[in-house]
Each structure stands twice: as structure tokens, then as C-alpha cells.
Amino acid sequence: MAMEFLRSCRRLSEFSGSAIALILLLFIHGANSFYLPGVAPQDFEKGDELKVKVNKLTSIKTQLPYSYYSLPFCRPSKIVDSTENLGEVLRGDRIENAPYSFKMREAQMCNILCRVTLDAKKAKAFKEKIDDEYRVNMILDNLPLVVPIERVDQGSPSVVYQLGYHVGLKGQYEGSKEQKFFMHNHLAFTVRYHRDIQTDAARIVGFEVKPYSVKHEYEGEWSEKTRLTTCDPHTKRLVVSSATPQEVEQKKEIIFTYDVDFQESEVKWASRWDTYLLMSDNQIHWFSIVNSLMIVLFLSGMVAMIMLRTLYRDISRYNELETQEEAQEETGWKLVHGDVFRLPTNSDLLCVYVGTGVQCLGMVFVTMIFAMLGFLSPSNRGGLMTAMLLLWVFMGLFAGYASSRLYKMFKGTEWKRIAFRTAFLFPAVVSAIFFVLNALIWGQKSSGAVPFGTMFALIFLWFGISVPLVFVGGYIGFKKPAVDDPVKTNKIPRQIPEQAWYMNPVFSILIGGILPFGAVFIELFFILTSIWLNQFYYIFGFLFLVFVILIVTCAEITVVLCYFQLCSEDYLWWWRSYLTSGSSALYLFLYATFYFFTKLQITKLVSAMLYFGYMLIASYAFFVLTGTIGFYACLWFTRLIYSSVKID
């Protein structure tokens, strides 16, 4: 028996090291992932009409998106909404047609879009959005509009791109201290294309803009044929600076104009997203991965050495005890063999949380697989969120199975009750928080508020698909024969001796959560930045490595602390194993709080409530995911060691 245990531990240590090394080798070639476009390429002939679309207005200061036409911009004759998927609606995307008219490879100079005279309401609306640093987002051939910004990096000039352009800017006239608001009313668009030499057809590979604030002037009365003196294609006069900016004030007249320039590019259509996804901090990611990997490998070696030597010695000694007197003098983890598999308190709740954790784990794993294959690229807007929601729904089958299997191991008989709780507990908590946050967004009249139709779709996914699948999984799991515990449980529970301070449950649980969080916190910074600072995140190769490291770390730290707990004759390991690794969610929320005060510029109460509400949901999900990993690792460990000793 001892030799079987020894071989099992050795295989485990070899697997943990080789598996991580193999995954590292698989993704070392392209940590930014393989890219599959979200749409088919479209060829344009010279003179073909290009459809420009407008998307939501976004701000990193408020985190509240608004529809483009919520501001009094120039409008087309008829506003047409584009079809949006579930993820786009939840992200607050509102894609509509734009009044701009582009024709492929036909440059335009100083096109007059419209003239707007501001009243008090319009001026106030523009000022509020400028003060909150809102950006205008547009789309051309599924490419988002970017603003190129030149900067000097390590002595050499480089160009970085920011999504969308600012509605306007704040400033002061020379010699005045009064703050004024200025509108970006002239846009100089640049459309980059890659031309096929044989067919002369072109594909769009870039969409850029440089915004200007210009107080346009003209002679005589305004009419449709009015020619501007500040921007005239006939005299080749272009807008190249904002020397005379357009002020935003009541009764002010704003004339919106734009230029379109077409530039041929060597970038091919398949690589057009590389500019958006280019990461300048790959070295930081690799340092994070290597650092975490070394920690995990070192921990794996230590765990293997401790378990192989200490446990092998313990098992050999326990199995050699022959007399009754020797057996009565036994100490350590074998002493609690009659209580280690005793039914835990709130066992039903533990079953529910374990099932929910399996559901989260399955969703995250499959999502990352699809993301690494390129199916959830940024070109597929809303695809990531849509995939996560659908996978969560279908993973309800595994949630019901896992919770009912554990419930049957606890000798339970009412599996339908457990399936019901598994189907409703976690989603109900998340939905309650989500509805409160959505009400706050509705109160701000933001496009981020989920409309009634989408809300109905979410409820249907929950009640119509997820709940039945949980019950199906629960039925399958409960009908499958249970696995008996390796040792029998005593009728009378053993009294737990007084524990040393370092084995205090609260202390050990908090200590156990530090290591899993430490394995992911650097990557967590980039994830938070992409979510709250409106940037792309597409390095799922790195993220998958971090995820594997997180799983190994949660399992190992839980097994180590469980072993020390059993050695101190404390057999209440069920909940503690779940909370040990699950406590990393507490550090995640604390880090999110630190990130809020150090990296974000949110000042409004509603925006702060949205941030902490969504981060609370994320931390809750992280808790059930990591807690379940630790629980199953500890369950496997206890079954292994107690099946390796002779129990009289």
C-alpha cells in the first residue's frame, strides 16, 4: 500500500512539472495567440461606396457609454441601427449609420457635413461630455477608428494608437484664466488599403483620424453652396492646426467638416489587426510567466519532497504497528481516520458551491481554448462575452452532475433539492447585483443599460436552458453508483485538541490565498486595464499559462495546508480546503480597490458603484472557481493517504 502511494505521489510531481513545461513550449512561439478573422475579407473597386458607422461614446472617467446621437451631431436622413449580438448589447455598443460619405480611393477635401447652432441644452450636453473626456468611436469595414499618437520610446520615434477621438477639449485663451470648452468639428480621416496588383481591387487595412477644432468662416449668408474661407478644396486650403478653435457656447455656430485621404499600405488584410493588438510590454508578461512558473516548480518540488518523505515514513510506521498498545499511542493524521470523512456542517451548501465551481471552471477553460484558436478575436465584437454566457449556460450540466455526486457521497437522498439550489444560488446573487447596477445605468440614461428584450433573453437562457441542464446533470450524477470512503466514520466525533496560533483556521485560510493570487496579479493588471481603460486584450496564450499556474498553485497550497491540519489532529478539512484557495478572491477584490484609487480617474459616485459592483461579481466567481480547485485537490489527497494505511 505504501509503495502504491509512493508511486502515485511521484507520478503527480512528474505530471505537474512536465505538463506546465509542455504547455509553455506549445505557446512560446506565439503567446499573443493564433488569429482567425471574425469576418470575411471584402474587396472594393475604385469608387465603391464605403459605409462608415458610428458606435457608442465612451469615457474612462465615467464608465458610462452613450449613443452617438445622444449628442447633437450631424445626422443622416434616416438613422439605421445595425444588428448586434448579445455581447455587444451588454457592452453598451450601439452601432448606427453615419452621415459621412466615403468612396474607395477617392480623396475628399473639406466636405461640409452640416451646421449646428447651439442652444443652452445642446451647449450643456457638449460641455458635459467634453468635461468627462468622452471619445467618439467609429467603424469602417469592421475596423475601429484610431487616433495615431507619435511618441519617443528609448530614443526612437514610434506611433501608438488610441481608440476613438475626443469629443472636444478644455483650454484657456492666452492671457485669460477662464476655462473654455472647444469642439473637435473637423476630422481628417485616413483610410489605409492593400491593393491587389492583378485585380486592382483593394481591401481596407487601417482607419485613422486626426481631429481638429476650427472656427470655420464664410462670406455672405449660409446656403448649401456656401464656400468656407477657412477650409476650401478649390484653393487647396486644408485644416492643419487648431489655431482658431471652435468654442462651445450658447448661440455659437458650429460647422462640421471632414477630409478623407487614402493611402496604400503593405499590410495585408490578414494582418490588419496587428496594429491594434501590438503589445509593447511583452517582456513584462514573460517575466510574470517565468517568475510564477519558477515559484510553482519550486513549490511542486517542495510538496513532492515533503509528501514522498514524510508521508511515506508515516505510512510505513503506521502499517508496522502490530500491538494494540502501539496502535493506541499513534499520533498525527492517522489518529483522526475515524472522523476525517465525517459529514461536514452545511454539507448541502458545500455541494452547491462545488457544483458552481465546476461550472465556472468549465466555462473559463473552454472559453480560453476558443480564444487561443482565434474565434473570439476583437474583430468579433461582443464574441467573448457571448461565448462566456452561452458556455456558462451549457456547463450547467456539469454543475448538476458534480453537486449531486458529492451529495450522494454525503449519503443524501433529495438530489432535486441540491440541483435546485445549484441552478439558482450563484446566478441569483449575480443577477441581484446586476439588476441594481442596471437600474443605476438606466438612471443615467446610458446606452449601457440592458434593454428589456435582452433582459428577457438572459432570463430565458437561465430558466429555459441552464436550469433544466442542471437537473439533467444532477439526475445522471445521483444515479451513478457512489464511491465509498476508504475508512469508516466513528459514531462519536473526536474532540479536536487546541491548535497552535499558526494553525488557526482564519490565519491559515488567509495565508493560503496569497500564493494563488500572487500567481495571477500581474496579468490581472493588464486585464483590468483592458476592461476599464478601453484597451484591447488579446494575449490569451499568456492568460492560459497563468490559468494553468493558478490551478496548480491552488491545488498544491491546499494539499500542504490540509496535511498540516490533519497532522494537528483537526479533521474539519472540508470547508477549510474550499476556503483556503478560495480566499484568493479576497485579495483580488483588495487589489481591484487599490487599482481603482491608483490607476482610474473615476470621480462620480454612480461610476464608482458600477466598478465595485462588477468587481464584486468577478471576485465572487473567482472564489467559487479557486475554491473548487482546492477542494477537489484535498479530497483526492485525503482519499489517497487514508487508503494507503491499514485501519483496524
Coordinates of N, CA and C in Angstrom, one line a residue, residues 158-371:
S158 N 8.1 56.4 -32.3 CA 7.1 55.3 -32.5 C 5.7 55.8 -32.5
V159 N 4.8 55.1 -33.0 CA 3.4 55.5 -33.1 C 2.5 54.5 -32.3
V160 N 1.7 55.1 -31.4 CA 0.7 54.3 -30.6 C -0.6 54.8 -31.1
Y161 N -1.6 53.9 -30.9 CA -3.0 54.2 -31.4 C -3.9 54.2 -30.2
Q162 N -4.8 55.2 -30.2 CA -5.9 55.3 -29.2 C -7.2 55.1 -29.8
L163 N -8.1 54.3 -29.2 CA -9.4 54.1 -29.8 C -10.3 55.3 -29.7
G164 N -10.8 55.8 -30.8 CA -11.7 56.9 -30.9 C -11.0 58.2 -30.6
Y165 N -11.7 59.3 -31.0 CA -11.2 60.7 -30.8 C -12.1 61.4 -29.7
H166 N -11.5 62.3 -29.0 CA -12.2 63.1 -28.0 C -13.2 64.0 -28.7
V167 N -14.4 64.1 -28.0 CA -15.4 65.0 -28.5 C -14.9 66.4 -28.6
G168 N -14.1 66.8 -27.6 CA -13.5 68.1 -27.6 C -12.5 68.2 -26.6
L169 N -12.1 69.4 -26.2 CA -11.0 69.6 -25.2 C -11.3 70.9 -24.4
K170 N -10.7 71.0 -23.3 CA -10.8 72.1 -22.4 C -9.5 72.9 -22.5
G171 N -9.6 74.2 -22.4 CA -8.4 75.1 -22.5 C -8.7 76.5 -22.2
Q172 N -7.7 77.4 -22.3 CA -7.8 78.8 -22.0 C -7.2 79.6 -23.1
Y173 N -7.8 80.7 -23.3 CA -7.1 81.7 -24.2 C -5.9 82.3 -23.6
E174 N -5.0 82.7 -24.4 CA -3.8 83.3 -23.9 C -4.1 84.6 -23.2
G175 N -3.6 84.7 -21.9 CA -3.8 85.9 -21.1 C -5.1 85.8 -20.3
S176 N -5.8 84.7 -20.4 CA -7.1 84.5 -19.6 C -7.0 83.3 -18.8
K177 N -7.6 83.4 -17.6 CA -7.7 82.2 -16.7 C -9.0 81.5 -16.8
E178 N -9.9 82.0 -17.6 CA -11.3 81.4 -17.7 C -11.2 80.1 -18.6
Q179 N -11.7 79.0 -18.0 CA -11.6 77.8 -18.8 C -12.8 77.7 -19.8
K180 N -12.4 77.3 -21.0 CA -13.3 77.3 -22.1 C -13.4 75.8 -22.7
F181 N -14.5 75.5 -23.4 CA -14.7 74.2 -24.0 C -14.6 74.4 -25.5
F182 N -13.9 73.5 -26.2 CA -13.7 73.6 -27.6 C -14.1 72.3 -28.2
M183 N -14.7 72.4 -29.4 CA -15.3 71.2 -30.1 C -14.4 70.7 -31.2
H184 N -14.2 69.4 -31.3 CA -13.5 68.9 -32.5 C -14.5 68.8 -33.6
N185 N -14.5 69.8 -34.5 CA -15.5 69.8 -35.5 C -15.0 69.5 -36.9
H186 N -13.7 69.3 -37.0 CA -13.1 68.9 -38.3 C -12.3 67.6 -38.1
L187 N -12.6 66.6 -39.0 CA -11.9 65.3 -38.9 C -11.2 65.0 -40.1
A188 N -9.9 64.7 -40.0 CA -9.1 64.4 -41.1 C -8.9 62.9 -41.1
F189 N -9.7 62.1 -41.9 CA -9.7 60.7 -41.9 C -8.6 60.2 -42.9
T190 N -8.0 59.1 -42.5 CA -7.0 58.4 -43.4 C -7.4 56.9 -43.5
V191 N -7.7 56.5 -44.7 CA -8.1 55.1 -44.9 C -6.9 54.4 -45.6
R192 N -6.4 53.4 -44.9 CA -5.3 52.6 -45.5 C -5.8 51.4 -46.2
Y193 N -5.3 51.1 -47.3 CA -5.8 49.9 -48.1 C -4.6 49.1 -48.7
H194 N -4.8 47.9 -48.9 CA -3.9 47.0 -49.5 C -4.5 46.6 -50.9
R195 N -3.7 46.9 -52.0 CA -4.2 46.7 -53.3 C -3.7 45.4 -53.9
D196 N -4.5 44.7 -54.6 CA -4.1 43.5 -55.3 C -3.7 44.0 -56.7
I197 N -2.4 43.7 -57.0 CA -1.8 44.2 -58.3 C -2.5 43.6 -59.5
Q198 N -3.0 42.4 -59.4 CA -3.6 41.7 -60.6 C -5.0 42.2 -60.8
T199 N -5.8 42.3 -59.8 CA -7.2 42.7 -60.0 C -7.5 44.2 -59.8
D200 N -6.5 44.9 -59.1 CA -6.6 46.3 -58.8 C -7.7 46.5 -57.7
A201 N -8.3 45.4 -57.2 CA -9.2 45.6 -56.0 C -8.4 45.8 -54.8
A202 N -9.1 46.5 -53.8 CA -8.4 46.9 -52.6 C -9.1 46.4 -51.4
R203 N -8.4 46.1 -50.3 CA -9.0 45.8 -49.0 C -8.5 46.8 -48.0
I204 N -9.5 47.2 -47.1 CA -9.2 48.2 -46.1 C -8.4 47.5 -44.9
V205 N -7.3 48.2 -44.6 CA -6.4 47.6 -43.5 C -6.1 48.6 -42.4
G206 N -6.7 49.8 -42.5 CA -6.5 50.8 -41.5 C -7.5 51.9 -41.6
F207 N -7.9 52.5 -40.4 CA -8.9 53.6 -40.3 C -8.4 54.5 -39.2
E208 N -7.9 55.7 -39.6 CA -7.3 56.6 -38.7 C -8.0 58.0 -38.8
V209 N -7.8 58.8 -37.8 CA -8.3 60.2 -37.8 C -7.4 61.1 -37.0
K210 N -7.4 62.3 -37.4 CA -6.8 63.4 -36.7 C -7.8 64.5 -36.5
P211 N -8.3 64.7 -35.2 CA -9.3 65.7 -35.0 C -8.8 67.1 -34.8
Y212 N -9.5 68.1 -35.3 CA -9.2 69.5 -35.1 C -10.4 70.3 -34.7
S213 N -10.0 71.4 -33.9 CA -11.1 72.3 -33.5 C -10.8 73.6 -34.3
V214 N -11.8 73.9 -35.2 CA -11.6 75.1 -36.1 C -12.9 75.9 -36.2
K215 N -12.7 77.2 -36.0 CA -13.8 78.1 -36.1 C -13.9 78.5 -37.6
H216 N -14.8 77.8 -38.3 CA -14.9 78.0 -39.7 C -15.6 79.4 -40.0
E217 N -15.2 80.0 -41.1 CA -15.7 81.2 -41.5 C -16.1 81.2 -43.0
Y218 N -17.1 82.0 -43.3 CA -17.5 82.0 -44.7 C -18.1 83.5 -45.0
E219 N -18.3 83.8 -46.2 CA -18.7 85.1 -46.6 C -20.2 85.0 -47.0
G220 N -20.9 86.1 -46.7 CA -22.3 86.2 -47.0 C -23.2 85.3 -46.2
E221 N -24.4 85.0 -46.7 CA -25.4 84.2 -46.0 C -25.1 82.7 -46.2
W222 N -25.5 81.9 -45.2 CA -25.3 80.5 -45.3 C -26.3 79.9 -46.3
S223 N -25.8 79.0 -47.1 CA -26.6 78.2 -48.0 C -25.9 76.9 -48.3
E224 N -26.6 76.1 -49.1 CA -26.0 74.7 -49.4 C -24.7 74.9 -50.2
K225 N -24.6 76.0 -51.0 CA -23.4 76.2 -51.8 C -22.3 77.1 -51.2
T226 N -22.5 77.3 -49.9 CA -21.5 78.2 -49.2 C -20.1 77.6 -49.3
R227 N -19.1 78.4 -49.6 CA -17.7 78.0 -49.5 C -17.0 78.6 -48.3
L228 N -16.3 77.8 -47.6 CA -15.6 78.3 -46.4 C -14.3 78.9 -46.8
T229 N -14.0 80.0 -46.0 CA -12.7 80.6 -46.2 C -11.6 80.0 -45.4
T230 N -12.0 79.2 -44.4 CA -11.0 78.5 -43.5 C -10.6 77.1 -44.0
C231 N -11.4 76.6 -45.0 CA -11.2 75.3 -45.5 C -11.8 75.1 -46.8
D232 N -11.1 75.2 -47.9 CA -11.6 75.2 -49.2 C -10.9 74.3 -50.2
P233 N -11.6 73.3 -50.7 CA -10.9 72.4 -51.6 C -10.5 73.0 -53.0
H234 N -11.2 74.1 -53.4 CA -10.8 74.8 -54.6 C -9.5 75.5 -54.6
T235 N -9.2 76.1 -53.4 CA -8.0 76.8 -53.2 C -6.9 75.9 -52.5
K236 N -7.2 74.6 -52.3 CA -6.3 73.7 -51.7 C -6.0 74.1 -50.3
R237 N -6.9 74.8 -49.6 CA -6.6 75.2 -48.3 C -7.2 74.2 -47.3
L238 N -6.3 73.5 -46.5 CA -6.6 72.5 -45.6 C -6.5 72.9 -44.2
V239 N -7.1 72.2 -43.3 CA -7.0 72.4 -41.9 C -5.8 71.6 -41.4
V240 N -4.8 72.3 -40.9 CA -3.6 71.6 -40.4 C -3.4 71.9 -38.9
S241 N -4.1 72.8 -38.3 CA -3.9 73.1 -36.9 C -5.2 73.6 -36.3
S242 N -5.2 73.8 -35.0 CA -6.4 74.3 -34.3 C -6.0 75.7 -33.8
A243 N -5.5 76.6 -34.6 CA -5.0 77.9 -34.2 C -6.2 78.8 -33.8
T244 N -7.3 78.6 -34.5 CA -8.6 79.4 -34.1 C -9.6 78.3 -33.8
P245 N -9.7 77.8 -32.5 CA -10.5 76.7 -32.2 C -12.0 77.2 -32.1
Q246 N -12.9 76.1 -32.2 CA -14.3 76.4 -32.2 C -14.8 76.2 -30.8
E247 N -15.3 77.3 -30.2 CA -15.7 77.4 -28.8 C -17.1 76.8 -28.7
V248 N -17.4 76.2 -27.6 CA -18.8 75.7 -27.3 C -19.5 76.6 -26.4
E249 N -20.4 77.4 -26.9 CA -21.2 78.3 -26.1 C -22.6 78.4 -26.7
Q250 N -23.5 78.9 -25.9 CA -24.9 79.1 -26.3 C -24.9 80.1 -27.5
K251 N -25.7 79.8 -28.5 CA -25.8 80.7 -29.7 C -24.6 80.7 -30.6
K252 N -23.6 79.9 -30.3 CA -22.5 79.7 -31.2 C -22.9 78.8 -32.4
E253 N -22.3 79.1 -33.5 CA -22.5 78.3 -34.7 C -21.3 77.4 -34.9
I254 N -21.6 76.1 -35.1 CA -20.6 75.1 -35.3 C -20.8 74.5 -36.7
I255 N -19.8 74.5 -37.5 CA -19.8 73.9 -38.8 C -18.9 72.6 -38.8
F256 N -19.5 71.5 -39.1 CA -18.8 70.2 -39.1 C -18.3 69.9 -40.5
T257 N -17.0 69.6 -40.6 CA -16.4 69.3 -41.9 C -15.4 68.1 -41.7
Y258 N -15.0 67.5 -42.8 CA -14.1 66.4 -42.8 C -13.3 66.2 -44.1
D259 N -12.1 65.6 -44.0 CA -11.3 65.3 -45.1 C -11.2 63.7 -45.1
V260 N -11.0 63.2 -46.3 CA -10.7 61.8 -46.5 C -9.5 61.6 -47.4
D261 N -8.5 60.9 -46.9 CA -7.3 60.6 -47.6 C -7.1 59.1 -47.7
F262 N -6.7 58.6 -48.8 CA -6.5 57.1 -49.0 C -5.0 56.9 -49.2
Q263 N -4.4 56.0 -48.4 CA -3.0 55.6 -48.5 C -2.8 54.1 -48.7
E264 N -2.1 53.8 -49.7 CA -1.8 52.4 -50.0 C -0.8 51.9 -48.9
S265 N -1.0 50.6 -48.5 CA -0.2 50.0 -47.4 C 0.2 48.6 -47.8
E266 N 1.4 48.3 -47.3 CA 2.0 46.9 -47.5 C 1.4 45.9 -46.6
V267 N 0.6 46.4 -45.6 CA 0.0 45.5 -44.6 C -1.1 44.7 -45.3
K268 N -1.1 43.4 -45.2 CA -2.2 42.6 -45.8 C -3.4 42.5 -44.9
W269 N -4.5 42.1 -45.5 CA -5.8 42.1 -44.8 C -5.7 41.2 -43.5
A270 N -5.1 40.1 -43.7 CA -5.0 39.1 -42.5 C -4.2 39.6 -41.4
S271 N -3.4 40.7 -41.6 CA -2.5 41.2 -40.5 C -3.0 42.6 -40.1
R272 N -4.2 43.0 -40.5 CA -4.6 44.4 -40.3 C -4.8 44.7 -38.8
W273 N -5.2 43.7 -38.0 CA -5.4 43.9 -36.6 C -4.1 43.9 -35.8
D274 N -3.0 43.6 -36.4 CA -1.8 43.6 -35.7 C -1.4 44.9 -35.0
T275 N -1.8 46.0 -35.7 CA -1.5 47.3 -35.2 C -2.3 47.6 -33.9
Y276 N -3.5 47.1 -33.9 CA -4.4 47.3 -32.7 C -4.0 46.4 -31.5
L277 N -3.5 45.2 -31.9 CA -3.2 44.2 -30.9 C -1.7 44.2 -30.5
L278 N -0.9 45.1 -31.1 CA 0.5 45.1 -30.8 C 0.8 45.5 -29.3
M279 N 1.5 44.6 -28.6 CA 1.8 44.8 -27.2 C 3.2 45.3 -27.1
S280 N 3.4 46.4 -26.4 CA 4.8 46.9 -26.2 C 5.4 46.4 -24.9
D281 N 4.6 45.6 -24.2 CA 5.1 45.1 -22.8 C 5.1 43.6 -22.8
N282 N 5.5 43.0 -23.9 CA 5.6 41.5 -23.9 C 6.6 41.0 -22.8
Q283 N 7.7 41.8 -22.6 CA 8.7 41.4 -21.7 C 8.1 41.3 -20.3
I284 N 7.2 42.2 -20.0 CA 6.6 42.1 -18.6 C 5.8 40.9 -18.5
H285 N 5.0 40.5 -19.5 CA 4.2 39.3 -19.5 C 5.1 38.1 -19.3
W286 N 6.2 38.0 -20.1 CA 7.1 36.9 -20.0 C 7.8 36.8 -18.6
F287 N 8.2 38.0 -18.1 CA 8.7 38.0 -16.7 C 7.7 37.5 -15.7
S288 N 6.5 37.9 -15.9 CA 5.4 37.4 -15.0 C 5.3 35.9 -15.1
I289 N 5.2 35.4 -16.3 CA 5.1 33.9 -16.5 C 6.2 33.2 -15.9
V290 N 7.4 33.6 -16.3 CA 8.6 32.9 -15.8 C 8.7 32.9 -14.3
N291 N 8.4 34.1 -13.7 CA 8.5 34.2 -12.3 C 7.5 33.3 -11.6
S292 N 6.3 33.3 -12.1 CA 5.2 32.5 -11.5 C 5.6 31.0 -11.7
L293 N 6.1 30.7 -12.9 CA 6.4 29.3 -13.2 C 7.5 28.8 -12.3
M294 N 8.5 29.6 -12.0 CA 9.6 29.2 -11.2 C 9.1 28.9 -9.7
I295 N 8.2 29.8 -9.3 CA 7.6 29.6 -8.0 C 6.8 28.3 -7.9
V296 N 6.1 28.1 -8.9 CA 5.2 26.8 -8.9 C 6.1 25.6 -9.0
L297 N 7.1 25.6 -9.8 CA 8.0 24.5 -9.9 C 8.8 24.2 -8.6
F298 N 9.2 25.3 -8.0 CA 9.8 25.2 -6.7 C 8.9 24.6 -5.6
L299 N 7.6 25.1 -5.7 CA 6.6 24.6 -4.7 C 6.3 23.2 -5.0
S300 N 6.2 22.8 -6.3 CA 5.9 21.4 -6.7 C 7.0 20.5 -6.1
G301 N 8.3 20.9 -6.3 CA 9.4 20.1 -5.8 C 9.3 20.0 -4.3
M302 N 9.0 21.1 -3.6 CA 9.0 21.0 -2.1 C 7.8 20.1 -1.7
V303 N 6.6 20.3 -2.3 CA 5.5 19.5 -2.0 C 5.8 18.0 -2.2
A304 N 6.4 17.7 -3.3 CA 6.7 16.3 -3.7 C 7.7 15.7 -2.6
M305 N 8.7 16.5 -2.3 CA 9.7 16.0 -1.3 C 9.1 15.8 0.0
I306 N 8.3 16.7 0.5 CA 7.6 16.6 1.8 C 6.7 15.4 1.8
M307 N 5.9 15.3 0.8 CA 4.9 14.2 0.7 C 5.5 12.9 0.6
L308 N 6.5 12.8 -0.3 CA 7.2 11.5 -0.5 C 7.9 11.0 0.7
R309 N 8.7 11.9 1.4 CA 9.5 11.5 2.5 C 8.6 11.4 3.8
T310 N 7.9 12.4 4.1 CA 7.2 12.5 5.4 C 6.0 11.4 5.3
L311 N 5.2 11.5 4.3 CA 4.1 10.6 4.2 C 4.5 9.1 4.1
Y312 N 5.5 8.9 3.3 CA 6.0 7.5 3.1 C 6.5 7.0 4.5
R313 N 7.2 7.8 5.2 CA 7.6 7.4 6.5 C 6.5 7.1 7.5
D314 N 5.5 8.1 7.4 CA 4.3 7.9 8.3 C 3.5 6.6 8.0
I315 N 3.3 6.4 6.7 CA 2.5 5.2 6.3 C 3.3 3.9 6.6
S316 N 4.6 3.9 6.4 CA 5.3 2.7 6.8 C 5.3 2.5 8.3
R317 N 5.4 3.5 9.1 CA 5.3 3.4 10.5 C 4.0 2.9 11.0
Y318 N 2.9 3.5 10.4 CA 1.5 3.2 10.8 C 1.2 1.7 10.5
N319 N 1.7 1.3 9.4 CA 1.4 -0.1 8.9 C 2.2 -1.1 9.7
E320 N 3.3 -0.7 10.4 CA 4.1 -1.6 11.1 C 3.7 -1.8 12.6
L321 N 2.7 -0.9 13.0 CA 2.2 -1.0 14.4 C 1.4 -2.3 14.5
E322 N 1.8 -3.2 15.4 CA 1.2 -4.5 15.5 C 0.4 -4.7 16.7
T323 N 0.9 -4.2 17.8 CA 0.2 -4.4 19.1 C -0.9 -3.4 19.3
Q324 N -1.8 -3.7 20.2 CA -2.9 -2.7 20.4 C -2.4 -1.5 21.2
E325 N -1.4 -1.8 22.1 CA -0.8 -0.7 22.8 C -0.1 0.3 21.9
E326 N 0.6 -0.2 20.9 CA 1.2 0.7 19.9 C 0.2 1.5 19.1
A327 N -0.9 0.8 18.7 CA -2.0 1.5 18.0 C -2.6 2.6 18.8
Q328 N -2.7 2.4 20.1 CA -3.4 3.4 20.9 C -2.5 4.6 21.1
E329 N -1.2 4.4 20.9 CA -0.2 5.5 21.0 C 0.0 6.3 19.7
E330 N -0.7 5.9 18.7 CA -0.4 6.6 17.4 C -0.8 8.0 17.5
T331 N -0.1 8.8 16.7 CA -0.4 10.3 16.7 C -0.4 10.7 15.2
G332 N -0.7 12.0 15.0 CA -0.7 12.6 13.7 C -2.0 12.3 12.9
W333 N -1.8 12.4 11.6 CA -3.0 12.4 10.8 C -3.8 11.0 10.8
K334 N -3.1 9.9 11.1 CA -3.8 8.6 11.2 C -4.8 8.6 12.3
L335 N -4.5 9.4 13.4 CA -5.3 9.3 14.6 C -6.8 9.8 14.3
V336 N -7.0 10.6 13.3 CA -8.3 11.1 13.0 C -9.0 10.3 11.9
H337 N -8.5 9.1 11.6 CA -9.0 8.4 10.5 C -10.5 8.1 10.6
G338 N -11.0 8.0 11.8 CA -12.4 7.7 12.1 C -13.3 8.9 11.9
D339 N -12.7 10.1 11.8 CA -13.5 11.4 11.7 C -13.2 12.2 10.4
V340 N -12.2 11.8 9.7 CA -11.8 12.6 8.6 C -12.9 12.7 7.5
F341 N -13.7 11.7 7.4 CA -14.7 11.7 6.3 C -16.1 11.9 7.0
R342 N -16.1 12.5 8.1 CA -17.4 12.8 8.8 C -18.1 13.9 8.0
L343 N -19.4 13.8 8.0 CA -20.3 14.7 7.2 C -20.0 16.2 7.7
P344 N -19.6 17.1 6.8 CA -19.3 18.5 7.3 C -20.6 19.2 7.6
T345 N -20.4 20.3 8.3 CA -21.6 21.2 8.6 C -21.9 21.9 7.3
N346 N -23.2 22.1 7.1 CA -23.7 22.8 5.9 C -23.2 22.0 4.6
S347 N -23.4 20.7 4.7 CA -22.9 19.9 3.5 C -23.6 20.2 2.2
D348 N -24.9 20.5 2.4 CA -25.7 20.8 1.2 C -25.1 22.1 0.5
L349 N -24.8 23.1 1.2 CA -24.2 24.3 0.7 C -22.9 24.0 0.0
L350 N -22.1 23.2 0.6 CA -20.8 22.8 0.1 C -21.0 22.1 -1.3
C351 N -22.0 21.3 -1.4 CA -22.2 20.6 -2.7 C -22.6 21.6 -3.8
V352 N -23.4 22.6 -3.4 CA -23.8 23.6 -4.3 C -22.7 24.4 -4.8
Y353 N -21.8 24.8 -3.9 CA -20.7 25.7 -4.3 C -19.7 24.9 -5.1
V354 N -19.5 23.6 -4.8 CA -18.6 22.8 -5.6 C -19.1 22.6 -7.0
G355 N -20.4 22.4 -7.2 CA -21.0 22.3 -8.5 C -20.9 23.6 -9.3
T356 N -21.1 24.7 -8.6 CA -21.0 26.0 -9.3 C -19.5 26.3 -9.7
G357 N -18.6 25.8 -8.9 CA -17.2 26.0 -9.2 C -16.8 25.2 -10.5
V358 N -17.4 24.0 -10.6 CA -17.1 23.2 -11.8 C -17.7 23.9 -13.0
Q359 N -18.8 24.5 -12.8 CA -19.5 25.2 -13.9 C -18.6 26.4 -14.4
C360 N -18.0 27.1 -13.4 CA -17.1 28.3 -13.7 C -15.8 27.7 -14.4
L361 N -15.3 26.7 -13.8 CA -14.1 26.1 -14.3 C -14.2 25.7 -15.8
G362 N -15.3 25.0 -16.1 CA -15.6 24.5 -17.5 C -15.7 25.7 -18.4
M363 N -16.5 26.7 -18.0 CA -16.7 27.9 -18.8 C -15.4 28.6 -19.2
V364 N -14.5 28.8 -18.1 CA -13.3 29.5 -18.4 C -12.3 28.7 -19.3
F365 N -12.3 27.4 -19.0 CA -11.3 26.6 -19.8 C -11.7 26.5 -21.3
V366 N -13.0 26.3 -21.6 CA -13.4 26.2 -23.0 C -13.3 27.6 -23.6
T367 N -13.6 28.6 -22.9 CA -13.5 30.0 -23.5 C -12.1 30.3 -23.9
M368 N -11.1 29.9 -23.0 CA -9.7 30.2 -23.4 C -9.3 29.3 -24.6
I369 N -9.8 28.1 -24.7 CA -9.4 27.3 -25.8 C -9.9 28.0 -27.1
F370 N -11.1 28.4 -27.2 CA -11.7 29.1 -28.3 C -10.9 30.4 -28.6
A371 N -10.6 31.1 -27.5 CA -9.9 32.4 -27.7 C -8.5 32.2 -28.3

